Short mmCIF file of C-alpha atoms in Angstrom, two decimals:
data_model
loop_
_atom_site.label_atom_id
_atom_site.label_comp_id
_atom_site.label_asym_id
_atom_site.label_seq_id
_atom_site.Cartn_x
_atom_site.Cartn_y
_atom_site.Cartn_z
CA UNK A 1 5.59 2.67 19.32
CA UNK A 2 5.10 1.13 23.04
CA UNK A 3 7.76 1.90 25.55
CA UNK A 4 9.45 -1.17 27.48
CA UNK A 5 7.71 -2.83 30.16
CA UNK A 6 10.42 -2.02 32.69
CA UNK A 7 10.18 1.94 31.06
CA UNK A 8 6.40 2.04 31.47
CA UNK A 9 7.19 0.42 34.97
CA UNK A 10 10.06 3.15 36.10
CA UNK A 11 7.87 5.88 35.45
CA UNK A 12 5.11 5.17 36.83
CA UNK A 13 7.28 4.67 40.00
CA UNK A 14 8.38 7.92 39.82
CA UNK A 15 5.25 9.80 39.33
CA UNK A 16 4.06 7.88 42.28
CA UNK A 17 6.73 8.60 44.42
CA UNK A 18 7.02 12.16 43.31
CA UNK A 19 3.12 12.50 44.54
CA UNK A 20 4.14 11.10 47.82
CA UNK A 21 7.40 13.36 48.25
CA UNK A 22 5.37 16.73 47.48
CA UNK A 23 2.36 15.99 49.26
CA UNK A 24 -0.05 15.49 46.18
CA UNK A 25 -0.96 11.79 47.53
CA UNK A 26 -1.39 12.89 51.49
CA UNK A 27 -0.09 11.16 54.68
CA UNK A 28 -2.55 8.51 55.54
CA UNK A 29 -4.32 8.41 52.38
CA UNK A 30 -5.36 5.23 50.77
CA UNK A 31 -3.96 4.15 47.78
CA UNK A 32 -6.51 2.02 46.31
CA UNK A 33 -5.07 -0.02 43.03
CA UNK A 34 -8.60 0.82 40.80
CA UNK A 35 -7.83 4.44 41.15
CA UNK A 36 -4.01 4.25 40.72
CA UNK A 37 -4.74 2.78 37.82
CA UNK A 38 -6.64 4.95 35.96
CA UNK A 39 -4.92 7.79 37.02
CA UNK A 40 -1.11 6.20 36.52
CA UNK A 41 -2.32 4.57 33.55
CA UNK A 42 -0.72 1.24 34.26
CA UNK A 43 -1.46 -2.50 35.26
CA UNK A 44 -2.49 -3.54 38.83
CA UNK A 45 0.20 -5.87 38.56
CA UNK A 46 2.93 -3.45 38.26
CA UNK A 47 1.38 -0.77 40.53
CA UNK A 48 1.49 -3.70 43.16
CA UNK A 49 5.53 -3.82 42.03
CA UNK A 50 5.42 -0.25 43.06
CA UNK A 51 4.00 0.18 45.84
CA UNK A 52 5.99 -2.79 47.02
CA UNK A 53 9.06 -0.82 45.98
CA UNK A 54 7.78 2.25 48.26
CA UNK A 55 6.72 0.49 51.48
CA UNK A 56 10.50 -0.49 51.54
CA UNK A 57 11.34 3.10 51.29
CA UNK A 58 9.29 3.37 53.92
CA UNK A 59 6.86 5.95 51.78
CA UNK A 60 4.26 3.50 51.92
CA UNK A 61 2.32 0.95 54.45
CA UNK A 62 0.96 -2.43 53.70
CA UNK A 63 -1.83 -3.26 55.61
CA UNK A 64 -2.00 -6.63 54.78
CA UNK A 65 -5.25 -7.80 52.96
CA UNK A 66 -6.26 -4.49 53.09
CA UNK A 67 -4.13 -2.91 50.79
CA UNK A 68 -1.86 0.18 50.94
CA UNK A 69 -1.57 3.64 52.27
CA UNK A 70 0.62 5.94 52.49
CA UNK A 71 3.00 6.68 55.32
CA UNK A 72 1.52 8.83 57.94
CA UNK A 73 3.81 11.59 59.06
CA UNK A 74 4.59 12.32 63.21
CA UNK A 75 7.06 14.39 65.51
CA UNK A 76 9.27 11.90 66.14
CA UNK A 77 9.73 10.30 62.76
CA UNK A 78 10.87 14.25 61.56
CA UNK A 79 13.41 14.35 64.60
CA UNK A 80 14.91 10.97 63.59
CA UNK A 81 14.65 11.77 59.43
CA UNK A 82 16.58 15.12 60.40
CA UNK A 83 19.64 13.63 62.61
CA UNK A 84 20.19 11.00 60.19
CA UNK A 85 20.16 13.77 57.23
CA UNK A 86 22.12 16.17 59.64
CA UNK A 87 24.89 12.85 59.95
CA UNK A 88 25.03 12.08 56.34
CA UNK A 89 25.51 15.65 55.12
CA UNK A 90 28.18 16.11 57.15
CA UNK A 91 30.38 13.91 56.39
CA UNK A 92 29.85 13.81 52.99
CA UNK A 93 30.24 17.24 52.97
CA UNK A 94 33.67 17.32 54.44
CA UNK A 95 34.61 14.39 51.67
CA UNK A 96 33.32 17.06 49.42
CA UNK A 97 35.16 20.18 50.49
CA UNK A 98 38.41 18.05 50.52
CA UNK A 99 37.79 16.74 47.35
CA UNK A 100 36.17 19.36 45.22
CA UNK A 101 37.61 21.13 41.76
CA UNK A 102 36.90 24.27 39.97
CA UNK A 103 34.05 21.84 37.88
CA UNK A 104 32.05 21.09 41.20
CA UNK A 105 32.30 25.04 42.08
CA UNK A 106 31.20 26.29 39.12
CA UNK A 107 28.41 23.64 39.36
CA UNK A 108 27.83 24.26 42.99
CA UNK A 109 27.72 28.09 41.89
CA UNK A 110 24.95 27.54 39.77
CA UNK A 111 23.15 25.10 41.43
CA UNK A 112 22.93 28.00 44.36
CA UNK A 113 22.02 30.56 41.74
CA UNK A 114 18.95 28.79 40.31
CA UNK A 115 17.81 28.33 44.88
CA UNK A 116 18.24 32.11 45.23
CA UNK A 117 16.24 33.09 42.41
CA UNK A 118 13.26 30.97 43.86
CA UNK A 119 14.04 31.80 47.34
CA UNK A 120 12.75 35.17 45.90
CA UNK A 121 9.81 34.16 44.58
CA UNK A 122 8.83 32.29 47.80
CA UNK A 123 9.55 35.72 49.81
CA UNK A 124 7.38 37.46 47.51
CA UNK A 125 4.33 35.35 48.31
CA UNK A 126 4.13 33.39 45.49
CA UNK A 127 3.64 29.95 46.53
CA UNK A 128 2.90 28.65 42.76
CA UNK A 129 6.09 27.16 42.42
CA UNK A 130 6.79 25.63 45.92
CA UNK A 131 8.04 22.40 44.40
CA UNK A 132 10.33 24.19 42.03
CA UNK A 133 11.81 25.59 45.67
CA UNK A 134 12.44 22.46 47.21
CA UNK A 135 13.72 20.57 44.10
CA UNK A 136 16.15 23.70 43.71
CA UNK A 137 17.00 23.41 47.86
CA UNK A 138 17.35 19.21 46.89
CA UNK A 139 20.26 20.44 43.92
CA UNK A 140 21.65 22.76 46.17
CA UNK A 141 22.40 20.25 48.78
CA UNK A 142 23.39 17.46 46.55
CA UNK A 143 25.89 19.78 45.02
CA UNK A 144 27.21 20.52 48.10
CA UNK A 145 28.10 16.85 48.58
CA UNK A 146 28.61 15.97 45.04
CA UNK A 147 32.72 15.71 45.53
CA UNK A 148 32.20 13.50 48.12
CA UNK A 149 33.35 10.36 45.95
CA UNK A 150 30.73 7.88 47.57
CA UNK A 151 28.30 7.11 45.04
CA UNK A 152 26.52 5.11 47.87
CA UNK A 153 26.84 8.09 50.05
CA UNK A 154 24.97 10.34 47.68
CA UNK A 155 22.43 7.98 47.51
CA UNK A 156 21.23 7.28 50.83
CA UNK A 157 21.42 10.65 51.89
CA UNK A 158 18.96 11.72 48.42
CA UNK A 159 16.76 8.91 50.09
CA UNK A 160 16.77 10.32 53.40
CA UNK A 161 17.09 13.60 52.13
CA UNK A 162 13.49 12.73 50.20
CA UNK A 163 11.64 12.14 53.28
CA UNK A 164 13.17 15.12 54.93
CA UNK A 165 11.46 16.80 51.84
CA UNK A 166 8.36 15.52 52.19
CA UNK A 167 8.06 16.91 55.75
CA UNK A 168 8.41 20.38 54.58
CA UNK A 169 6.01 20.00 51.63
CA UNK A 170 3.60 18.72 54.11
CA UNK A 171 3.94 21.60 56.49
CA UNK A 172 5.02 24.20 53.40
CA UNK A 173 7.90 24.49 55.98
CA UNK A 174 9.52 28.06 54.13
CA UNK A 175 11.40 30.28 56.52
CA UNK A 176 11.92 32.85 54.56
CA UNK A 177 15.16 35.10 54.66
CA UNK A 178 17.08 32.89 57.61
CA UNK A 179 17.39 29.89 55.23
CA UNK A 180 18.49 32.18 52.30
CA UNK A 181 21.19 33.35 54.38
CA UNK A 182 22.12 30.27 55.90
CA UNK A 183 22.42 28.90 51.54
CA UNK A 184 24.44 31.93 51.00
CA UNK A 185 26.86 30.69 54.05
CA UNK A 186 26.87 26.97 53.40
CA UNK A 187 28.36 28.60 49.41
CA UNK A 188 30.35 30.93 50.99
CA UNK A 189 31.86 28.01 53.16
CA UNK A 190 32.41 25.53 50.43
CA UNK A 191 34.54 28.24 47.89
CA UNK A 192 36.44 28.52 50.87
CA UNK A 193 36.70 24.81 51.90
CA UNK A 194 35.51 25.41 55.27
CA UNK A 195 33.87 22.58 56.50
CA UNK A 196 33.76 23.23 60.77
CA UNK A 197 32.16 26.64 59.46
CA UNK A 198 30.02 24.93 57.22
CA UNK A 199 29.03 22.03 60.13
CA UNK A 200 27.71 24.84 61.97
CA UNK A 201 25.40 26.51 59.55
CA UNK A 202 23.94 23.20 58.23
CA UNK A 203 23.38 22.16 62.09
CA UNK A 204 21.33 25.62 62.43
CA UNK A 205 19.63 24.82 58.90
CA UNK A 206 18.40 21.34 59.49
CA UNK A 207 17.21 21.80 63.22
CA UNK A 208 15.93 25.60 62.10
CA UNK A 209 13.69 23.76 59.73
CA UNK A 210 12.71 21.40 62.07
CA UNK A 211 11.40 23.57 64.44
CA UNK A 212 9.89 25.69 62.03
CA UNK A 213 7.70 22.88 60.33
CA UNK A 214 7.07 22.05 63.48
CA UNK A 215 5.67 25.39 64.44
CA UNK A 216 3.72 24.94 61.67
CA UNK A 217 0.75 22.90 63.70
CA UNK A 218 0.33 20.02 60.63
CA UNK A 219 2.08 17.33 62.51
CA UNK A 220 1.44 15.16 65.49
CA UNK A 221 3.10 12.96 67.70
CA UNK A 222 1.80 9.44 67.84
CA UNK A 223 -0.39 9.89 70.99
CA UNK A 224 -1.66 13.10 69.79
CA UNK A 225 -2.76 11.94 66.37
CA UNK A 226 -6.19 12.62 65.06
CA UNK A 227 -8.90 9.96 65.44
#
């Protein structure tokens, strides 16, 4: 039995996007409807849909009659993905600390757990299962805000959160012990519903990681790009 058009549709949206977000369809790189097909395994027509969807996400670029590609990656765009993340996440996460029960702790509790245990693996070496990291580091932060009471809230900062994400996947952006720590603080903060504490740690987190994918040498400013 067929799935629904609008099922078929959906998914294929999110494998796409997914590719995108962990760097599996590259900054820059052409997304040519032929080969989307194939490897999507659905119509031109809807992968037009999609990728229609994504260039207003601003994952994607339409270059007119030429088709699409996807959204290159510079300096400036991480400085500007970060502050808005860095605004978001703060407030929500004061919403959250005020608002918070013993359910979102325990949840927040585990959702921390699960991070750690890969935050091992990362420091190990093993970079197998880098997009089990970050989708553990996305919970983790969600959690944190999850109290908040602004559905809308949640939502645009998991959008901008996204392309935050995407950044780091593209630079492999892990920094090893200092982020664990700074998890472990941003929990510790929360059980204790301290939100200037917890202000200050996810200022040093966001900008840390910045800085850090920065240092990595994979991105450009716009007037340094690569011919």
């Amino acid at each position: 039995m067929e799935l629904p058009i609008e099922t078929i549709a959906e998914s294929s949206y999110r494998r796409i996007r997914g590719d995108i977000i962990f760097g599996r369809l590259a900054p820059g790189q052409k997304l040519k409807l032929d080969n989307l097909k194939a490897a999507y395994e659905t119509s031109i027509s809807t992968l037009r849909e999609i990728l229609n969807r994504l260039t207003s996400e601003g994952l994607v670029v339409a270059e007119g009659q030429r088709g699409f590609e996807v959204a290159g990656v510079s300096v400036a765009d991480l400085r500007e993905i970060a502050a808005l993340r860095l605004l978001l996440e703060e407030h929500a996460l004061e919403q959250s600390f005020e608002q918070g029960d013993v359910e979102w702790e325990a949840q927040l509790v585990a959702a921390h757990y699960k991070l750690a245990r890969m935050e091992k693996v990362m420091a190990s070496g093993d970079t197998s299962q880098a997009e089990d990291w970050k989708r553990y580091d996305w919970e983790f932060h969600q959690a944190l805000i999850a109290a908040c009471g602004s559905r809308l809230l949640m939502e645009t900062h998991s959008a901008v959160f996204d392309k935050y994400l995407r950044y780091q996947m593209v630079a492999l952006s892990y920094r090893g012990g200092v982020a664990e720590q700074e998890h472990r603080q941003l929990l510790e903060a929360a059980l204790q519903r301290d939100s200037k504490t917890a202000k200050k740690v996810l200022q040093r987190h966001i900008q840390g990681g910045v800085e850090h994918a920065l240092g990595k040498g994979l991105l450009f400013s716009p007037s340094k790009q690569p011919k």
